[in-house]
PDB file of C-alpha atoms in Angstrom:
ATOM      1  CA  GLU U   1      -4.008  38.744  18.365  1.00 88.00           C
ATOM      2  CA  ILE U   2      -7.610  40.462  17.976  1.00 93.00           C
ATOM      3  CA  VAL U   3     -10.110  39.364  21.153  1.00 96.00           C
ATOM      4  CA  VAL U   4     -13.262  38.272  20.273  1.00 97.00           C
ATOM      5  CA  THR U   5     -15.677  38.531  23.644  1.00 98.00           C
ATOM      6  CA  GLN U   6     -19.506  37.373  23.280  1.00 98.00           C
ATOM      7  CA  SER U   7     -22.710  37.991  25.466  1.00 94.00           C
ATOM      8  CA  PRO U   8     -24.049  36.749  27.207  1.00 96.00           C
ATOM      9  CA  ALA U   9     -22.597  33.483  28.227  1.00 97.00           C
ATOM     10  CA  THR U  10     -26.289  32.385  28.365  1.00 97.00           C
ATOM     11  CA  LEU U  11     -29.041  33.626  27.969  1.00 96.00           C
ATOM     12  CA  SER U  12     -32.447  32.342  29.012  1.00 95.00           C
ATOM     13  CA  VAL U  13     -35.258  32.794  26.135  1.00 94.00           C
ATOM     14  CA  SER U  14     -38.951  31.749  25.599  1.00 93.00           C
ATOM     15  CA  PRO U  15     -40.475  30.280  21.710  1.00 93.00           C
ATOM     16  CA  GLY U  16     -41.665  32.766  20.028  1.00 94.00           C
ATOM     17  CA  GLU U  17     -39.445  35.370  21.737  1.00 95.00           C
ATOM     18  CA  THR U  18     -36.469  37.404  20.035  1.00 96.00           C
ATOM     19  CA  ALA U  19     -33.009  36.753  21.157  1.00 96.00           C
ATOM     20  CA  THR U  20     -30.314  39.084  20.873  1.00 97.00           C
ATOM     21  CA  LEU U  21     -26.677  38.179  20.824  1.00 98.00           C
ATOM     22  CA  SER U  22     -23.486  40.288  21.122  1.00 98.00           C
ATOM     23  CA  CYS U  23     -19.540  40.535  20.217  1.00 98.00           C
ATOM     24  CA  ARG U  24     -17.137  42.622  20.494  1.00 98.00           C
ATOM     25  CA  ALA U  25     -13.524  42.638  18.436  1.00 97.00           C
ATOM     26  CA  SER U  26     -10.677  44.024  20.711  1.00 97.00           C
ATOM     27  CA  GLN U  27     -10.089  45.925  17.170  1.00 96.00           C
ATOM     28  CA  ASN U  28     -11.607  47.532  14.574  1.00 96.00           C
ATOM     29  CA  ILE U  29     -12.311  44.268  11.751  1.00 96.00           C
ATOM     30  CA  GLY U  30     -14.897  46.243   9.562  1.00 95.00           C
ATOM     31  CA  PRO U  31     -17.790  43.905   8.493  1.00 96.00           C
ATOM     32  CA  SER U  32     -15.243  40.817   8.923  1.00 96.00           C
ATOM     33  CA  LEU U  33     -17.104  39.073  11.531  1.00 97.00           C
ATOM     34  CA  ALA U  34     -19.522  35.619  10.744  1.00 98.00           C
ATOM     35  CA  TRP U  35     -21.735  34.087  12.526  1.00 98.00           C
ATOM     36  CA  TYR U  36     -21.983  30.224  13.012  1.00 98.00           C
ATOM     37  CA  GLN U  37     -24.421  27.942  15.153  1.00 98.00           C
ATOM     38  CA  HIS U  38     -23.439  24.032  16.456  1.00 97.00           C
ATOM     39  CA  LYS U  39     -25.703  22.119  18.260  1.00 96.00           C
ATOM     40  CA  PRO U  40     -24.824  18.686  19.766  1.00 92.00           C
ATOM     41  CA  GLY U  41     -22.955  16.128  17.599  1.00 92.00           C
ATOM     42  CA  GLN U  42     -23.475  18.698  14.660  1.00 94.00           C
ATOM     43  CA  ALA U  43     -20.910  20.160  12.906  1.00 95.00           C
ATOM     44  CA  PRO U  44     -20.958  24.556  13.237  1.00 96.00           C
ATOM     45  CA  ARG U  45     -23.721  26.205  10.763  1.00 97.00           C
ATOM     46  CA  LEU U  46     -22.313  29.168   8.857  1.00 97.00           C
ATOM     47  CA  LEU U  47     -25.433  31.616   9.224  1.00 98.00           C
ATOM     48  CA  ILE U  48     -23.725  35.099   9.282  1.00 98.00           C
ATOM     49  CA  TYR U  49     -20.699  36.194   7.473  1.00 97.00           C
ATOM     50  CA  GLY U  50     -19.920  40.079   6.221  1.00 96.00           C
ATOM     51  CA  ALA U  51     -21.557  40.787   9.502  1.00 97.00           C
ATOM     52  CA  SER U  52     -25.051  40.659   7.942  1.00 98.00           C
ATOM     53  CA  THR U  53     -25.319  38.584   4.981  1.00 97.00           C
ATOM     54  CA  ARG U  54     -27.292  35.591   5.314  1.00 98.00           C
ATOM     55  CA  ALA U  55     -25.392  32.450   4.514  1.00 96.00           C
ATOM     56  CA  THR U  56     -27.200  29.635   1.557  1.00 93.00           C
ATOM     57  CA  SER U  57     -30.315  28.508   3.465  1.00 94.00           C
ATOM     58  CA  VAL U  58     -30.409  30.363   6.172  1.00 97.00           C
ATOM     59  CA  PRO U  59     -34.013  31.339   7.323  1.00 97.00           C
ATOM     60  CA  ALA U  60     -35.466  35.454   7.687  1.00 97.00           C
ATOM     61  CA  ARG U  61     -35.418  34.904  11.149  1.00 97.00           C
ATOM     62  CA  PHE U  62     -31.601  35.631  11.233  1.00 98.00           C
ATOM     63  CA  SER U  63     -30.224  38.410  11.357  1.00 98.00           C
ATOM     64  CA  GLY U  64     -26.908  40.176  11.849  1.00 98.00           C
ATOM     65  CA  SER U  65     -25.692  44.087  12.165  1.00 98.00           C
ATOM     66  CA  GLY U  66     -22.657  46.116  12.924  1.00 97.00           C
ATOM     67  CA  SER U  67     -19.620  47.138  11.711  1.00 97.00           C
ATOM     68  CA  GLY U  68     -15.994  47.732  13.478  1.00 96.00           C
ATOM     69  CA  THR U  69     -15.963  46.051  16.574  1.00 97.00           C
ATOM     70  CA  GLU U  70     -19.737  46.151  18.056  1.00 98.00           C
ATOM     71  CA  PHE U  71     -21.809  43.204  16.052  1.00 98.00           C
ATOM     72  CA  THR U  72     -25.085  41.695  16.565  1.00 98.00           C
ATOM     73  CA  LEU U  73     -27.342  38.940  15.656  1.00 98.00           C
ATOM     74  CA  THR U  74     -30.694  38.242  16.168  1.00 98.00           C
ATOM     75  CA  ILE U  75     -32.765  36.025  16.222  1.00 97.00           C
ATOM     76  CA  SER U  76     -36.621  36.810  16.234  1.00 96.00           C
ATOM     77  CA  SER U  77     -39.697  34.134  16.836  1.00 95.00           C
ATOM     78  CA  LEU U  78     -37.435  32.101  17.942  1.00 95.00           C
ATOM     79  CA  GLN U  79     -38.038  28.007  17.326  1.00 94.00           C
ATOM     80  CA  SER U  80     -37.209  25.139  19.495  1.00 93.00           C
ATOM     81  CA  GLU U  81     -34.584  24.081  16.774  1.00 94.00           C
ATOM     82  CA  ASP U  82     -32.682  27.547  17.346  1.00 96.00           C
ATOM     83  CA  PHE U  83     -31.412  26.648  20.323  1.00 92.00           C
ATOM     84  CA  ALA U  84     -28.029  25.679  20.090  1.00 96.00           C
ATOM     85  CA  VAL U  85     -24.890  27.045  20.742  1.00 97.00           C
ATOM     86  CA  TYR U  86     -23.404  30.646  18.739  1.00 98.00           C
ATOM     87  CA  TYR U  87     -19.893  31.468  17.608  1.00 98.00           C
ATOM     88  CA  CYS U  88     -18.970  34.514  16.020  1.00 98.00           C
ATOM     89  CA  GLN U  89     -15.503  34.899  13.893  1.00 98.00           C
ATOM     90  CA  GLN U  90     -13.703  37.640  13.170  1.00 97.00           C
ATOM     91  CA  TYR U  91     -11.387  37.240   9.781  1.00 95.00           C
ATOM     92  CA  GLY U  92     -10.420  40.612   9.905  1.00 92.00           C
ATOM     93  CA  ILE U  93      -6.671  39.878  11.069  1.00 89.00           C
ATOM     94  CA  TRP U  94      -6.104  36.534  10.912  1.00 89.00           C
ATOM     95  CA  THR U  95      -9.187  34.819  12.844  1.00 94.00           C
ATOM     96  CA  THR U  96     -10.101  34.027  15.984  1.00 95.00           C
ATOM     97  CA  PHE U  97     -13.339  32.703  18.054  1.00 97.00           C
ATOM     98  CA  GLY U  98     -15.447  34.287  20.601  1.00 97.00           C
ATOM     99  CA  GLN U  99     -16.197  32.181  23.684  1.00 97.00           C
ATOM    100  CA  GLY U 100     -20.100  31.223  22.477  1.00 97.00           C
ATOM    101  CA  THR U 101     -23.594  32.061  23.892  1.00 98.00           C
ATOM    102  CA  ARG U 102     -25.335  29.615  24.918  1.00 97.00           C
ATOM    103  CA  LEU U 103     -29.154  29.707  24.158  1.00 96.00           C
ATOM    104  CA  ASP U 104     -31.634  27.757  26.181  1.00 92.00           C
ATOM    105  CA  ILE U 105     -35.192  27.237  26.823  1.00 78.00           C
TER     106      ILE U 105
ATOM    107  CA  GLU G   1     -23.622  18.268  -2.803  1.00 93.00           C
ATOM    108  CA  VAL G   2     -20.469  19.521  -1.270  1.00 95.00           C
ATOM    109  CA  HIS G   3     -18.806  17.457   1.960  1.00 96.00           C
ATOM    110  CA  LEU G   4     -15.793  17.106   3.144  1.00 98.00           C
ATOM    111  CA  LEU G   5     -14.569  13.803   4.962  1.00 97.00           C
ATOM    112  CA  GLU G   6     -12.090  13.863   7.732  1.00 97.00           C
ATOM    113  CA  SER G   7     -10.178  11.293   9.362  1.00 97.00           C
ATOM    114  CA  GLY G   8      -6.642   9.930  10.959  1.00 97.00           C
ATOM    115  CA  GLY G   9      -7.948  11.064  14.372  1.00 96.00           C
ATOM    116  CA  GLY G  10      -7.360   8.050  17.292  1.00 97.00           C
ATOM    117  CA  LEU G  11      -5.619   7.824  21.027  1.00 97.00           C
ATOM    118  CA  VAL G  12      -2.057   8.528  20.592  1.00 97.00           C
ATOM    119  CA  GLN G  13       0.536   9.709  23.439  1.00 97.00           C
ATOM    120  CA  PRO G  14       2.257  12.636  24.473  1.00 97.00           C
ATOM    121  CA  GLY G  15       5.062  13.281  22.009  1.00 97.00           C
ATOM    122  CA  GLU G  16       3.573  11.250  19.425  1.00 97.00           C
ATOM    123  CA  SER G  17       2.420  12.093  15.965  1.00 97.00           C
ATOM    124  CA  LEU G  18      -0.296  11.592  14.422  1.00 97.00           C
ATOM    125  CA  ARG G  19      -1.771  13.227  10.323  1.00 98.00           C
ATOM    126  CA  LEU G  20      -5.326  13.715  10.289  1.00 98.00           C
ATOM    127  CA  SER G  21      -6.436  13.665   5.986  1.00 98.00           C
ATOM    128  CA  CYS G  22      -9.817  15.751   4.829  1.00 98.00           C
ATOM    129  CA  VAL G  23     -11.111  14.633   1.712  1.00 98.00           C
ATOM    130  CA  GLY G  24     -13.791  17.453  -0.605  1.00 97.00           C
ATOM    131  CA  SER G  25     -16.021  16.635  -2.907  1.00 97.00           C
ATOM    132  CA  GLY G  26     -18.867  19.022  -4.611  1.00 96.00           C
ATOM    133  CA  PHE G  27     -16.411  21.768  -5.403  1.00 96.00           C
ATOM    134  CA  ASN G  28     -13.446  23.004  -7.224  1.00 96.00           C
ATOM    135  CA  PHE G  29     -11.372  21.945  -4.004  1.00 95.00           C
ATOM    136  CA  GLN G  30      -8.409  24.336  -5.088  1.00 94.00           C
ATOM    137  CA  ASN G  31     -10.102  27.178  -5.835  1.00 93.00           C
ATOM    138  CA  TYR G  32     -10.593  27.360  -1.629  1.00 94.00           C
ATOM    139  CA  GLY G  33      -9.230  28.017   1.069  1.00 94.00           C
ATOM    140  CA  MET G  34      -9.012  25.435   3.076  1.00 95.00           C
ATOM    141  CA  SER G  35      -8.460  24.838   7.667  1.00 96.00           C
ATOM    142  CA  TRP G  36      -9.125  23.214  10.271  1.00 98.00           C
ATOM    143  CA  VAL G  37     -11.076  24.217  13.558  1.00 98.00           C
ATOM    144  CA  ARG G  38     -10.987  22.515  17.138  1.00 98.00           C
ATOM    145  CA  GLN G  39     -13.142  21.914  19.813  1.00 97.00           C
ATOM    146  CA  ALA G  40     -11.733  20.300  22.872  1.00 97.00           C
ATOM    147  CA  PRO G  41     -14.413  19.305  25.468  1.00 96.00           C
ATOM    148  CA  GLY G  42     -16.427  21.249  26.943  1.00 94.00           C
ATOM    149  CA  LYS G  43     -14.915  24.342  25.047  1.00 96.00           C
ATOM    150  CA  GLY G  44     -15.614  26.619  22.472  1.00 96.00           C
ATOM    151  CA  LEU G  45     -14.111  26.837  18.871  1.00 97.00           C
ATOM    152  CA  GLU G  46     -10.878  27.308  18.013  1.00 97.00           C
ATOM    153  CA  TRP G  47      -9.000  27.898  14.667  1.00 96.00           C
ATOM    154  CA  VAL G  48      -5.888  26.256  14.342  1.00 97.00           C
ATOM    155  CA  SER G  49      -3.965  26.742  10.504  1.00 96.00           C
ATOM    156  CA  ALA G  50      -5.076  27.804   7.311  1.00 94.00           C
ATOM    157  CA  ILE G  51      -3.857  27.117   3.423  1.00 94.00           C
ATOM    158  CA  THR G  52      -4.788  28.863   0.689  1.00 92.00           C
ATOM    159  CA  GLY G  53      -6.433  27.196  -2.679  1.00 92.00           C
ATOM    160  CA  GLY G  54      -2.871  27.490  -4.304  1.00 91.00           C
ATOM    161  CA  GLY G  55      -1.027  25.908  -1.418  1.00 91.00           C
ATOM    162  CA  LEU G  56       1.351  28.297  -1.834  1.00 92.00           C
ATOM    163  CA  SER G  57       0.789  30.509   1.486  1.00 92.00           C
ATOM    164  CA  THR G  58       0.114  28.852   5.347  1.00 94.00           C
ATOM    165  CA  TYR G  59      -0.967  30.071   8.387  1.00 92.00           C
ATOM    166  CA  THR G  60      -1.370  28.405  12.017  1.00 94.00           C
ATOM    167  CA  ALA G  61      -2.289  29.660  15.625  1.00 93.00           C
ATOM    168  CA  ASP G  62       0.600  30.774  17.755  1.00 92.00           C
ATOM    169  CA  SER G  63      -1.079  27.739  20.247  1.00 92.00           C
ATOM    170  CA  VAL G  64       0.150  25.319  17.650  1.00 93.00           C
ATOM    171  CA  ASN G  65       2.684  26.884  15.823  1.00 90.00           C
ATOM    172  CA  GLY G  66       5.715  24.714  15.444  1.00 92.00           C
ATOM    173  CA  ARG G  67       4.189  21.360  16.245  1.00 96.00           C
ATOM    174  CA  VAL G  68       2.139  21.295  13.096  1.00 97.00           C
ATOM    175  CA  THR G  69       1.943  21.633   9.387  1.00 97.00           C
ATOM    176  CA  ILE G  70      -0.944  21.927   6.962  1.00 97.00           C
ATOM    177  CA  SER G  71      -0.622  20.752   3.426  1.00 97.00           C
ATOM    178  CA  ARG G  72      -3.318  19.779  -0.037  1.00 97.00           C
ATOM    179  CA  ASP G  73      -2.912  17.591  -2.775  1.00 97.00           C
ATOM    180  CA  ASN G  74      -4.994  19.357  -5.154  1.00 97.00           C
ATOM    181  CA  SER G  75      -5.154  16.241  -7.555  1.00 97.00           C
ATOM    182  CA  LYS G  76      -6.488  14.326  -4.900  1.00 98.00           C
ATOM    183  CA  ASN G  77      -8.597  17.099  -3.366  1.00 98.00           C
ATOM    184  CA  THR G  78      -7.350  16.563  -0.117  1.00 98.00           C
ATOM    185  CA  LEU G  79      -6.002  19.043   3.143  1.00 98.00           C
ATOM    186  CA  PHE G  80      -3.966  17.107   5.269  1.00 98.00           C
ATOM    187  CA  LEU G  81      -2.589  17.831   9.139  1.00 98.00           C
ATOM    188  CA  GLN G  82       0.182  16.498  10.522  1.00 98.00           C
ATOM    189  CA  MET G  83       0.349  17.436  14.737  1.00 98.00           C
ATOM    190  CA  ASN G  84       4.066  16.591  16.159  1.00 97.00           C
ATOM    191  CA  SER G  85       4.417  16.771  19.848  1.00 97.00           C
ATOM    192  CA  LEU G  86       1.135  16.205  20.809  1.00 97.00           C
ATOM    193  CA  ARG G  87      -0.288  16.893  24.562  1.00 96.00           C
ATOM    194  CA  ALA G  88      -2.710  16.131  26.022  1.00 97.00           C
ATOM    195  CA  GLU G  89      -4.309  19.776  25.557  1.00 96.00           C
ATOM    196  CA  ASP G  90      -4.405  18.681  21.918  1.00 97.00           C
ATOM    197  CA  THR G  91      -7.277  16.726  22.570  1.00 98.00           C
ATOM    198  CA  ALA G  92     -10.282  17.977  20.742  1.00 98.00           C
ATOM    199  CA  ILE G  93     -12.821  16.677  17.378  1.00 98.00           C
ATOM    200  CA  TYR G  94     -10.757  18.541  14.296  1.00 98.00           C
ATOM    201  CA  TYR G  95     -12.898  20.085  12.011  1.00 98.00           C
ATOM    202  CA  CYS G  96     -11.371  20.106   8.265  1.00 98.00           C
ATOM    203  CA  VAL G  97     -13.349  23.827   7.106  1.00 97.00           C
ATOM    204  CA  LYS G  98     -13.933  24.809   3.290  1.00 96.00           C
ATOM    205  CA  ASP G  99     -13.518  28.895   2.786  1.00 94.00           C
ATOM    206  CA  MET G 100     -15.979  30.910   1.350  1.00 91.00           C
ATOM    207  CA  TYR G 101     -12.726  32.340  -0.323  1.00 84.00           C
ATOM    208  CA  SER G 102      -9.327  31.320  -1.900  1.00 79.00           C
ATOM    209  CA  GLY G 103      -7.273  33.990   0.296  1.00 77.00           C
ATOM    210  CA  SER G 104      -6.628  33.921   4.034  1.00 76.00           C
ATOM    211  CA  PRO G 105      -9.458  32.365   6.558  1.00 85.00           C
ATOM    212  CA  GLY G 106     -12.750  32.773   7.191  1.00 82.00           C
ATOM    213  CA  PRO G 107     -15.777  32.827   7.136  1.00 95.00           C
ATOM    214  CA  PHE G 108     -16.056  29.125   7.111  1.00 96.00           C
ATOM    215  CA  GLU G 109     -18.570  28.347   4.893  1.00 95.00           C
ATOM    216  CA  ILE G 110     -18.833  24.336   5.345  1.00 96.00           C
ATOM    217  CA  TRP G 111     -17.145  22.073   7.777  1.00 97.00           C
ATOM    218  CA  GLY G 112     -17.190  17.951   8.376  1.00 97.00           C
ATOM    219  CA  GLN G 113     -17.817  15.722  10.400  1.00 96.00           C
ATOM    220  CA  GLY G 114     -15.072  16.114  12.556  1.00 97.00           C
ATOM    221  CA  THR G 115     -12.424  13.252  13.677  1.00 97.00           C
ATOM    222  CA  MET G 116     -11.582  12.807  17.599  1.00 98.00           C
ATOM    223  CA  VAL G 117      -8.047  13.083  19.179  1.00 98.00           C
ATOM    224  CA  THR G 118      -6.930  12.131  21.937  1.00 98.00           C
ATOM    225  CA  VAL G 119      -3.697  11.957  23.828  1.00 97.00           C
ATOM    226  CA  SER G 120      -3.637   9.870  26.750  1.00 96.00           C
ATOM    227  CA  SER G 121      -1.353   8.154  28.295  1.00 94.00           C
TER     228      SER G 121
END
């Protein structure tokens, strides 16, 4: 099983700043990585797939990069509605989620 | 609009069974793989099981393998998850998710609102 590790566990930033979230896969998965945003009481929302392709209606301030085993989600000009838990998911070999990064004000 | 609606959750005792259902609308159901993903209280997301668009192939996480069976009825746009020998650690919100593609799981494009399963005596 491919293990996916996210860092940091919690990230505290201020509105208007840039947040950088990391995701590492235990094996080479090429570009087969997705990012999700999850707010309390809501269903998770797909943000990024294929490591860097934004899903429908996702604002341009969300960007993804990386390939192989190291991936990054960058959220620029943070807005109040961006504070949530973010998960990465590898789907290169079966599928597994990371443990999540909580983005706090 | 694409929509997924789960049902069938509830409170059960350890060792009992439960069948979850999910009805999809707003898309050609048979063309897409579907999965179940769960979130235990205070924990992260865990993929449970997946089925291809035509229903010919299924995939199940090791943590539940042998206790859950995923299936689908494309004539009724419905996805199922049969869960047997339930344990306390199966307590979670179970999400029905639509895959972006027809084959193996991921990425998960659309999520339902979830149905809560509680296993407790």
